[in-house]
Structures are given as structure tokens and as C-alpha cells.
């Protein structure tokens, strides 16, 4: 039976990870996969997470199953982080998932269950795995223009024009903050305009938020999401703990459905439990438990916030170092957009030939669409990258 299997397309980001690993050059620079690295190139375990892990090891007495949607404590802690403590909990159904990708996958499955003719409007560009999962599930992806390649910022009029084609029964997928892959984000008045459009069209927003705390701060990065959730009748949120808690391989995420119709909550909650059961049964618990412990303990939480702030500020500092260095070596301001972008990524705007030249000539790895992971840099490699960018004619 397996003779009929066809080679599936390789994931571009993961394929690049492998290419980097296989490159024997000692001075190679990895700006590919979205994993935070400190100045020494390590992806450290946060101290707050280590402490929670220690405590868990000492106190945990069973590894028996928890609920199909994870523990209520994890949901509560994450909802607090995402929506704040004032938001009415009676409007919320939620389920722990294997990472943010698990939440995205379950969200699409939920949409399809509710509407077999579901279409999902996705920013052009978006995280490639959004498109890949949609294709796998047979759900049409409707790209909406998002990124202006000239200004390297959001082409908001074009985005709104394309989103005006969405209607009730469609999902509009938005990135909560730190847009992946471009780094260009909506401003507050633009979130307001999107909310207006959603109210008019009846389409359902889905917010993928994988980098809360990496942009302007924990609350700032959730501001658009919070306003939207309070304003529109239904919202889906797919949240990841991989990056902001640095627990990538623990696969920790949360899928949340907010509905202003209180009577619908139980149905939503049992549907999320059903979907988990069909796909993987119980979600992973270890990472979710660590996150719960960190967010529920005053000291651990303040340690974590401090660590996250260090990460955020180091990326902001690398952004300005790189923009300054590029200004020096190129003699122009054309890379000024780097300081306006937020999060781990920026799309540089290089051709695929130029991206290949960076890799082949200089051992600098970035995704083929010229997305670079700012956190892959340090103050020694910033000047190396800047020179190489100019050398490759970018
Ligand atoms: C990325 O975009 O690099 C990360 O979200 C990692 C991944 O799974 O693709």
C-alpha cells in the first residue's frame, strides 16, 4: 500500500535548519528558524522555567492523565496573560494543545466542523505552515495583501480592500503581534478599522499569537487582540508558549474560543475536548504545568517577566545596531525599516538569488523569502551581516 506514497514538499524552514547543520564552516551564521538565541548563540532555558521544573520534580506525585483540554489552571493563567484578568471568563472556552501549531491545527479543524465550506483569509505572506496545514485539510486559503515590498511596512489600504471580500462563515487569520515572516505590524487605529470590517462582514477573526512579549511588551503586544475580543461576537485565539517561555520542544499552546453568547460556551468547550480526543487525546502537560507555575507564583512570574524583557530589549538593540551598521556600509537609509519592525523577524526584501549568495558566499542562512531572525545575531556578527548584505547587492 505504501507504494502509492508521494514525496511531500519539504518545510522550507526546517530544510534550512538541516542545511545549516550540515555546513562545516565555522563562521556560519544562522538567521533561519524562529528560535531565540543569546549573544553566545545558545537557546538557554529561562531561570524561572528551571526553578519551576525543579519544584515540579520535587513535588509531582503522578503522571496520570489530566483533562482532555488540559488543566483549568493552565487555561486560566494563559487567558490572564492573553486577555487580562477583567475579561468575562463565562465567554471563554479553551483547550491546551501541542504547541501553537497544535492550536492552529485545531482551530482550522474547528472552523471546518462549523462550516464545511470554510475559507481562511491569510496575510500574504504568512507563516508557511499556515498554508501547508490548510492545504492538507482541504481548506481554501484566500491570501490578502499585507506587506508592501517597497516600504517594508503594512499595505493597509490593500489589506482592507482584500478583506472586504470576506463574509460570514469565513475566518480571517491575523497575527497578534510580531508578524511572521515580515516583522511589520498593525497600528492601533488599524486594529480599530479591522474590527469595524469584521463587524460589518460577519467573518470570524482568528488570532495567531506566538510572540507575545517579544515586540513592545506583554500587554502592548496583546492590545489589538484585547480590543478585538471585546468588540466582535466571536474570536478564535491560537497561542504559543514556545518562544516567550523558551519551551519549544515541550509543545505548549492554548486554543481559545471567545463568544459573547454565554449559552454557547459549553458547546464550544465540549467541541474543543472532542477535537483533542480525535487528534491526540490528552494534550502534553509538562510545559503547560511549568507555564502555570511561573504565571501563578509572584516571584517566578516577576523573574520570568524580567528575563523576557531582557530578550525583548536585546532584539530591539540588535535591530538598531544592524540598521546603523547598514547605514554606515551602504551609505543609505534604506534599511531604516529594521527599527520599525518588531519581534524576531524582518523581511529584508532580497531576491532568492541574493539569499542564496548570502548562504553560499558568506555562510549566512536566512529563509528564502529573505526573512531573517534578528535573535540569531550578536554584536560581532552584525557588522559581518551588514557587509555581506551590501556585498550581495541587496
Ligand atoms: C518559525 O517560523 O521559524 C518558527 O515558528 C518555527 C517553525 O516551526 O516554523
Short mmCIF file of C-alpha atoms and ligand atoms in Angstrom, two decimals:
data_model
loop_
_atom_site.label_atom_id
_atom_site.label_comp_id
_atom_site.label_asym_id
_atom_site.label_seq_id
_atom_site.Cartn_x
_atom_site.Cartn_y
_atom_site.Cartn_z
CA UNK A 1 0.00 0.00 0.00
CA UNK A 2 2.84 2.39 0.70
CA UNK A 3 3.98 2.20 -2.93
CA UNK A 4 1.46 4.90 -3.70
CA UNK A 5 3.02 7.40 -1.31
CA UNK A 6 4.36 10.55 -2.93
CA UNK A 7 7.23 12.64 -1.64
CA UNK A 8 5.71 15.52 0.35
CA UNK A 9 7.10 19.02 -0.07
CA UNK A 10 9.83 19.76 2.49
CA UNK A 11 9.12 22.52 5.01
CA UNK A 12 11.38 25.35 3.91
CA UNK A 13 12.26 26.50 7.41
CA UNK A 14 13.09 23.02 8.66
CA UNK A 15 15.05 22.18 5.49
CA UNK A 16 17.14 25.29 6.07
CA UNK A 17 17.85 24.16 9.66
CA UNK A 18 19.31 20.95 8.23
CA UNK A 19 21.38 22.77 5.59
CA UNK A 20 22.86 24.94 8.34
CA UNK A 21 23.68 21.92 10.49
CA UNK A 22 25.44 20.25 7.56
CA UNK A 23 27.56 23.32 6.70
CA UNK A 24 31.11 22.68 8.02
CA UNK A 25 32.15 26.37 8.00
CA UNK A 26 32.97 27.60 11.49
CA UNK A 27 31.92 31.20 10.95
CA UNK A 28 28.43 30.33 9.57
CA UNK A 29 25.55 32.42 10.91
CA UNK A 30 22.06 31.00 11.50
CA UNK A 31 19.29 33.54 10.93
CA UNK A 32 16.78 30.87 9.89
CA UNK A 33 14.36 29.11 12.24
CA UNK A 34 12.49 31.26 14.78
CA UNK A 35 14.32 30.23 17.92
CA UNK A 36 15.71 32.81 20.34
CA UNK A 37 19.47 32.77 20.83
CA UNK A 38 21.51 34.77 23.29
CA UNK A 39 24.76 36.58 22.42
CA UNK A 40 26.70 33.30 22.68
CA UNK A 41 24.37 31.55 20.25
CA UNK A 42 22.67 29.40 22.90
CA UNK A 43 18.94 28.94 23.36
CA UNK A 44 19.01 28.93 27.15
CA UNK A 45 16.37 27.53 29.47
CA UNK A 46 14.96 30.51 31.35
CA UNK A 47 15.84 30.54 35.07
CA UNK A 48 12.17 30.88 36.03
CA UNK A 49 11.38 27.75 33.99
CA UNK A 50 14.34 25.88 35.51
CA UNK A 51 13.14 26.79 39.00
CA UNK A 52 9.59 25.65 38.20
CA UNK A 53 10.96 22.43 36.75
CA UNK A 54 12.96 21.79 39.89
CA UNK A 55 9.94 22.40 42.06
CA UNK A 56 7.82 20.17 39.87
CA UNK A 57 10.35 17.37 40.08
CA UNK A 58 10.26 17.59 43.85
CA UNK A 59 6.50 17.82 44.25
CA UNK A 60 4.83 15.98 41.38
CA UNK A 61 3.44 12.63 42.52
CA UNK A 62 1.71 11.29 39.46
CA UNK A 63 1.89 11.37 35.71
CA UNK A 64 -1.65 10.12 35.33
CA UNK A 65 -3.90 11.80 32.74
CA UNK A 66 -5.30 15.25 33.23
CA UNK A 67 -8.37 16.54 31.34
CA UNK A 68 -8.80 16.35 27.57
CA UNK A 69 -8.45 20.11 27.39
CA UNK A 70 -5.58 20.28 29.92
CA UNK A 71 -5.91 21.76 33.39
CA UNK A 72 -8.26 24.66 34.16
CA UNK A 73 -5.30 26.35 35.91
CA UNK A 74 -3.27 26.46 32.70
CA UNK A 75 -6.20 27.92 30.76
CA UNK A 76 -6.81 30.50 33.48
CA UNK A 77 -3.15 31.54 33.64
CA UNK A 78 -2.88 31.85 29.86
CA UNK A 79 -6.17 33.71 29.48
CA UNK A 80 -4.93 36.14 32.10
CA UNK A 81 -1.79 36.66 30.05
CA UNK A 82 -3.65 37.00 26.76
CA UNK A 83 -6.77 38.90 27.76
CA UNK A 84 -6.08 40.24 31.27
CA UNK A 85 -7.92 39.39 34.48
CA UNK A 86 -11.01 41.51 33.77
CA UNK A 87 -12.32 39.64 30.76
CA UNK A 88 -15.51 37.66 31.49
CA UNK A 89 -14.48 34.02 31.89
CA UNK A 90 -18.03 32.86 31.10
CA UNK A 91 -17.45 33.80 27.49
CA UNK A 92 -14.38 31.62 27.09
CA UNK A 93 -13.83 28.01 26.05
CA UNK A 94 -10.25 26.81 25.82
CA UNK A 95 -8.08 23.76 25.36
CA UNK A 96 -4.40 23.05 25.84
CA UNK A 97 -2.75 21.93 22.61
CA UNK A 98 0.62 20.54 21.50
CA UNK A 99 2.30 23.91 20.90
CA UNK A 100 0.98 26.89 18.99
CA UNK A 101 0.94 24.79 15.83
CA UNK A 102 -1.41 22.36 17.57
CA UNK A 103 -3.70 25.27 18.41
CA UNK A 104 -3.61 26.47 14.79
CA UNK A 105 -4.42 23.00 13.50
CA UNK A 106 -7.29 22.51 15.96
CA UNK A 107 -8.63 25.98 15.13
CA UNK A 108 -8.80 25.15 11.44
CA UNK A 109 -10.46 21.81 12.24
CA UNK A 110 -12.99 23.64 14.42
CA UNK A 111 -13.72 26.10 11.62
CA UNK A 112 -14.24 23.26 9.16
CA UNK A 113 -16.50 21.40 11.57
CA UNK A 114 -18.63 24.53 11.95
CA UNK A 115 -18.60 25.34 8.24
CA UNK A 116 -17.57 22.63 5.72
CA UNK A 117 -17.27 25.40 3.09
CA UNK A 118 -14.83 27.32 5.29
CA UNK A 119 -12.35 29.72 3.66
CA UNK A 120 -9.45 31.16 5.63
CA UNK A 121 -8.12 34.59 4.69
CA UNK A 122 -4.37 34.66 5.27
CA UNK A 123 -1.91 37.52 5.03
CA UNK A 124 0.39 37.48 2.02
CA UNK A 125 2.91 36.46 3.20
CA UNK A 126 2.19 34.39 6.28
CA UNK A 127 3.94 31.62 8.24
CA UNK A 128 4.32 28.90 5.56
CA UNK A 129 2.92 26.22 7.83
CA UNK A 130 -0.45 28.03 7.95
CA UNK A 131 -0.73 27.42 4.21
CA UNK A 132 0.58 23.90 4.42
CA UNK A 133 -1.90 22.83 7.13
CA UNK A 134 -4.80 24.48 5.30
CA UNK A 135 -3.87 22.65 2.12
CA UNK A 136 -3.59 19.37 3.99
CA UNK A 137 -7.04 19.86 5.49
CA UNK A 138 -8.52 20.82 2.10
CA UNK A 139 -9.48 24.29 3.31
CA UNK A 140 -9.09 27.06 0.72
CA UNK A 141 -6.64 29.79 1.75
CA UNK A 142 -7.56 33.25 0.48
CA UNK A 143 -4.46 35.45 0.56
CA UNK A 144 -4.95 39.13 1.41
CA UNK A 145 -2.30 41.68 0.54
CA UNK A 146 -0.36 42.67 3.66
CA UNK A 147 3.24 43.63 3.09
CA UNK A 148 4.38 46.49 0.88
CA UNK A 149 7.68 45.25 -0.53
CA UNK A 150 8.82 48.81 -1.24
CA UNK A 151 8.23 50.40 2.17
CA UNK A 152 8.58 47.11 4.09
CA UNK A 153 5.51 48.09 6.08
CA UNK A 154 1.85 47.03 6.07
CA UNK A 155 -0.04 47.98 2.92
CA UNK A 156 -3.16 48.69 4.92
CA UNK A 157 -5.45 50.00 2.16
CA UNK A 158 -4.71 46.90 0.06
CA UNK A 159 -5.26 44.64 3.08
CA UNK A 160 -8.66 46.21 3.79
CA UNK A 161 -9.66 46.03 0.12
CA UNK A 162 -8.94 42.29 0.04
CA UNK A 163 -10.57 41.61 3.40
CA UNK A 164 -13.77 43.26 2.20
CA UNK A 165 -14.34 40.01 0.24
CA UNK A 166 -14.72 38.03 3.47
CA UNK A 167 -18.16 37.23 4.79
CA UNK A 168 -19.94 35.27 7.50
CA UNK A 169 -18.60 31.70 7.69
CA UNK A 170 -15.07 32.78 6.72
CA UNK A 171 -12.11 33.04 9.08
CA UNK A 172 -9.74 35.99 8.86
CA UNK A 173 -6.37 34.94 10.25
CA UNK A 174 -4.38 37.76 11.84
CA UNK A 175 -1.03 37.67 13.62
CA UNK A 176 -1.47 39.05 17.16
CA UNK A 177 1.94 40.74 17.15
CA UNK A 178 5.43 40.34 15.67
CA UNK A 179 4.18 39.30 12.23
CA UNK A 180 5.91 36.19 10.91
CA UNK A 181 7.66 36.48 8.42
CA UNK A 182 7.69 40.24 7.83
CA UNK A 183 8.04 41.92 11.26
CA UNK A 184 5.55 44.60 10.07
CA UNK A 185 2.56 45.05 12.36
CA UNK A 186 -0.82 46.76 12.53
CA UNK A 187 -1.01 50.03 14.44
CA UNK A 188 -3.80 50.71 16.97
CA UNK A 189 -6.07 52.65 14.56
CA UNK A 190 -5.62 49.87 12.00
CA UNK A 191 -6.80 47.28 14.52
CA UNK A 192 -9.86 49.52 15.03
CA UNK A 193 -10.55 49.56 11.30
CA UNK A 194 -10.19 45.76 11.10
CA UNK A 195 -12.68 45.44 13.97
CA UNK A 196 -15.14 47.64 12.04
CA UNK A 197 -14.68 45.47 8.96
CA UNK A 198 -15.24 42.29 10.97
CA UNK A 199 -18.42 43.68 12.49
CA UNK A 200 -19.72 44.60 9.05
CA UNK A 201 -18.73 41.39 7.28
CA UNK A 202 -19.61 38.87 10.00
CA UNK A 203 -16.36 36.98 9.32
CA UNK A 204 -14.68 35.35 12.35
CA UNK A 205 -11.23 36.54 13.36
CA UNK A 206 -8.57 34.05 14.34
CA UNK A 207 -5.54 35.48 16.08
CA UNK A 208 -2.31 33.52 15.99
CA UNK A 209 -0.17 34.90 18.80
CA UNK A 210 3.20 33.16 19.12
CA UNK A 211 5.46 36.02 20.21
CA UNK A 212 3.66 37.89 23.00
CA UNK A 213 6.29 39.89 24.89
CA UNK A 214 8.80 39.92 22.02
CA UNK A 215 7.56 43.16 20.45
CA UNK A 216 6.62 46.14 22.63
CA UNK A 217 5.84 44.30 25.89
CA UNK A 218 3.43 41.70 27.22
CA UNK A 219 0.38 43.98 27.48
CA UNK A 220 1.27 46.12 24.48
CA UNK A 221 1.57 43.06 22.24
CA UNK A 222 -1.90 41.90 23.26
CA UNK A 223 -3.59 45.30 22.95
CA UNK A 224 -5.04 44.72 19.46
CA UNK A 225 -6.23 41.25 20.42
CA UNK A 226 -7.87 42.51 23.62
CA UNK A 227 -9.76 45.26 21.83
CA UNK A 228 -10.90 42.88 19.13
CA UNK A 229 -12.08 40.20 21.55
CA UNK A 230 -14.19 42.74 23.44
CA UNK A 231 -15.71 44.14 20.26
CA UNK A 232 -16.66 41.26 17.97
CA UNK A 233 -19.10 38.43 18.74
CA UNK A 234 -16.69 35.52 18.25
CA UNK A 235 -12.90 35.18 18.20
CA UNK A 236 -10.54 32.24 17.94
CA UNK A 237 -7.11 32.57 19.55
CA UNK A 238 -4.18 30.22 18.91
CA UNK A 239 -1.43 30.97 21.43
CA UNK A 240 2.04 29.51 21.73
CA UNK A 241 4.29 29.31 24.80
CA UNK A 242 7.29 28.08 22.79
CA UNK A 243 9.07 31.39 22.36
CA UNK A 244 8.09 33.60 25.29
CA UNK A 245 8.73 30.79 27.79
CA UNK A 246 11.54 29.26 25.73
CA UNK A 247 9.99 25.78 25.99
CA UNK A 248 9.95 24.95 22.28
CA UNK A 249 10.22 21.17 22.49
CA UNK A 250 7.69 20.85 25.31
CA UNK A 251 4.91 21.67 22.81
CA UNK A 252 2.76 24.01 24.86
CA UNK A 253 -0.09 26.05 23.44
CA UNK A 254 -3.68 27.06 24.03
CA UNK A 255 -6.67 27.27 21.72
CA UNK A 256 -9.33 29.69 22.93
CA UNK A 257 -12.79 30.39 21.59
CA UNK A 258 -14.42 33.56 22.83
CA UNK A 259 -18.14 34.01 22.22
CA UNK A 260 -20.30 36.84 23.51
CA UNK A 261 -23.18 34.36 23.51
CA UNK A 262 -22.78 32.87 27.01
CA UNK A 263 -25.10 29.97 26.19
CA UNK A 264 -22.67 28.70 23.57
CA UNK A 265 -19.75 28.24 25.94
CA UNK A 266 -20.48 24.65 26.98
CA UNK A 267 -20.91 23.56 23.39
CA UNK A 268 -17.62 25.23 22.44
CA UNK A 269 -15.82 23.65 25.38
CA UNK A 270 -17.09 20.15 24.61
CA UNK A 271 -16.26 20.58 20.91
CA UNK A 272 -12.67 21.51 21.78
CA UNK A 273 -12.45 18.43 24.02
CA UNK A 274 -13.87 16.28 21.21
CA UNK A 275 -11.34 17.64 18.69
CA UNK A 276 -8.45 17.00 21.06
CA UNK A 277 -9.67 13.43 21.62
CA UNK A 278 -9.86 12.77 17.87
CA UNK A 279 -6.39 14.08 17.13
CA UNK A 280 -4.14 13.23 20.06
CA UNK A 281 -6.38 12.65 23.07
CA UNK A 282 -4.73 14.39 26.05
CA UNK A 283 -2.50 17.38 25.35
CA UNK A 284 1.08 17.40 26.68
CA UNK A 285 1.19 18.50 30.30
CA UNK A 286 4.79 19.18 31.29
CA UNK A 287 5.25 22.56 29.58
CA UNK A 288 1.72 23.66 30.45
CA UNK A 289 2.39 22.89 34.11
CA UNK A 290 5.64 24.89 34.08
CA UNK A 291 3.87 27.86 32.50
CA UNK A 292 1.10 27.60 35.09
CA UNK A 293 3.62 27.52 37.91
CA UNK A 294 5.55 30.51 36.57
CA UNK A 295 2.44 32.58 35.97
CA UNK A 296 0.82 31.74 39.32
CA UNK A 297 3.79 32.41 41.59
CA UNK A 298 4.58 36.06 42.26
CA UNK A 299 8.37 35.61 42.41
CA UNK A 300 8.64 33.23 39.48
CA UNK A 301 6.42 35.50 37.43
CA UNK A 302 8.48 38.59 38.10
CA UNK A 303 11.68 36.62 37.31
CA UNK A 304 10.12 35.49 34.05
CA UNK A 305 8.98 38.98 33.08
CA UNK A 306 12.48 40.27 33.73
CA UNK A 307 14.03 37.53 31.60
CA UNK A 308 11.53 38.14 28.82
CA UNK A 309 12.26 41.86 28.92
CA UNK A 310 15.98 41.12 28.54
CA UNK A 311 15.21 39.02 25.46
CA UNK A 312 12.93 41.71 24.00
CA UNK A 313 15.38 44.52 24.61
CA UNK A 314 18.29 42.58 23.19
CA UNK A 315 16.37 42.10 19.94
CA UNK A 316 15.50 45.80 19.81
CA UNK A 317 19.13 46.67 20.38
CA UNK A 318 20.25 44.27 17.61
CA UNK A 319 17.71 45.90 15.30
CA UNK A 320 19.21 49.35 15.80
CA UNK A 321 22.78 48.04 15.66
CA UNK A 322 22.06 46.39 12.32
CA UNK A 323 20.23 49.42 10.89
CA UNK A 324 23.12 51.71 11.95
CA UNK A 325 25.76 49.40 10.57
CA UNK A 326 23.88 49.06 7.28
CA UNK A 327 23.58 52.79 7.05
CA UNK A 328 27.34 53.05 7.51
CA UNK A 329 28.31 50.45 4.93
CA UNK A 330 25.60 51.17 2.37
CA UNK A 331 25.64 54.95 2.80
CA UNK A 332 21.82 54.96 2.63
CA UNK A 333 18.81 54.84 4.92
CA UNK A 334 17.11 52.10 3.01
CA UNK A 335 17.32 49.64 5.90
CA UNK A 336 15.70 52.00 8.41
CA UNK A 337 12.60 49.76 8.44
CA UNK A 338 14.52 47.31 10.63
CA UNK A 339 13.96 49.51 13.68
CA UNK A 340 10.24 49.84 12.97
CA UNK A 341 9.70 46.10 12.73
CA UNK A 342 9.02 44.13 15.89
CA UNK A 343 9.69 40.62 17.11
CA UNK A 344 12.18 38.07 15.93
CA UNK A 345 11.77 38.56 12.22
CA UNK A 346 12.20 41.11 9.49
CA UNK A 347 11.80 40.56 5.81
CA UNK A 348 14.83 42.12 4.23
CA UNK A 349 13.46 42.35 0.70
CA UNK A 350 16.24 40.42 -1.04
CA UNK A 351 15.73 38.18 -4.10
CA UNK A 352 16.10 34.42 -3.72
CA UNK A 353 19.38 34.64 -5.67
CA UNK A 354 20.70 37.17 -3.17
CA UNK A 355 19.58 34.96 -0.27
CA UNK A 356 21.45 32.04 -1.89
CA UNK A 357 24.54 34.21 -2.37
CA UNK A 358 24.47 35.15 1.33
CA UNK A 359 24.41 31.47 2.17
CA UNK A 360 26.92 30.20 -0.36
CA UNK A 361 29.45 33.04 -0.25
CA UNK A 362 29.14 34.15 3.36
CA UNK A 363 27.65 31.19 5.24
CA UNK A 364 24.69 33.35 6.32
CA UNK A 365 21.44 31.42 6.50
CA UNK A 366 18.04 33.09 6.19
CA UNK A 367 14.72 31.81 4.84
CA UNK A 368 14.38 32.02 1.02
CA UNK A 369 11.90 34.90 1.17
CA UNK A 370 14.70 36.89 2.95
CA UNK A 371 13.17 36.55 6.43
CA UNK A 372 15.95 36.92 8.96
CA UNK A 373 15.85 36.00 12.61
CA UNK A 374 17.25 39.04 14.39
CA UNK A 375 17.92 36.95 17.52
CA UNK A 376 20.46 34.89 15.55
CA UNK A 377 22.80 37.92 15.57
CA UNK A 378 25.19 39.34 18.16
CA UNK A 379 27.34 42.45 18.21
CA UNK A 380 30.18 40.58 16.45
CA UNK A 381 28.05 39.22 13.63
CA UNK A 382 26.05 42.42 12.97
CA UNK A 383 28.93 44.06 11.02
CA UNK A 384 29.61 40.76 9.19
CA UNK A 385 25.98 40.57 8.05
CA UNK A 386 25.85 44.24 7.09
CA UNK A 387 28.94 43.90 4.88
CA UNK A 388 27.64 40.70 3.31
CA UNK A 389 24.25 42.30 2.56
CA UNK A 390 25.93 45.12 0.70
CA UNK A 391 28.36 42.70 -0.98
CA UNK A 392 25.42 40.70 -2.34
CA UNK A 393 23.89 43.85 -3.81
CA UNK A 394 20.82 43.88 -1.55
C1 LIG B 1 9.48 29.77 12.58
O1 LIG B 1 8.64 30.41 11.91
O2 LIG B 1 10.67 29.72 12.27
C2 LIG B 1 9.05 29.08 13.83
O3 LIG B 1 7.69 29.32 14.07
C3 LIG B 1 9.43 27.66 13.87
C4 LIG B 1 8.59 26.81 12.96
O4 LIG B 1 8.07 25.81 13.45
O5 LIG B 1 8.48 27.11 11.77
#
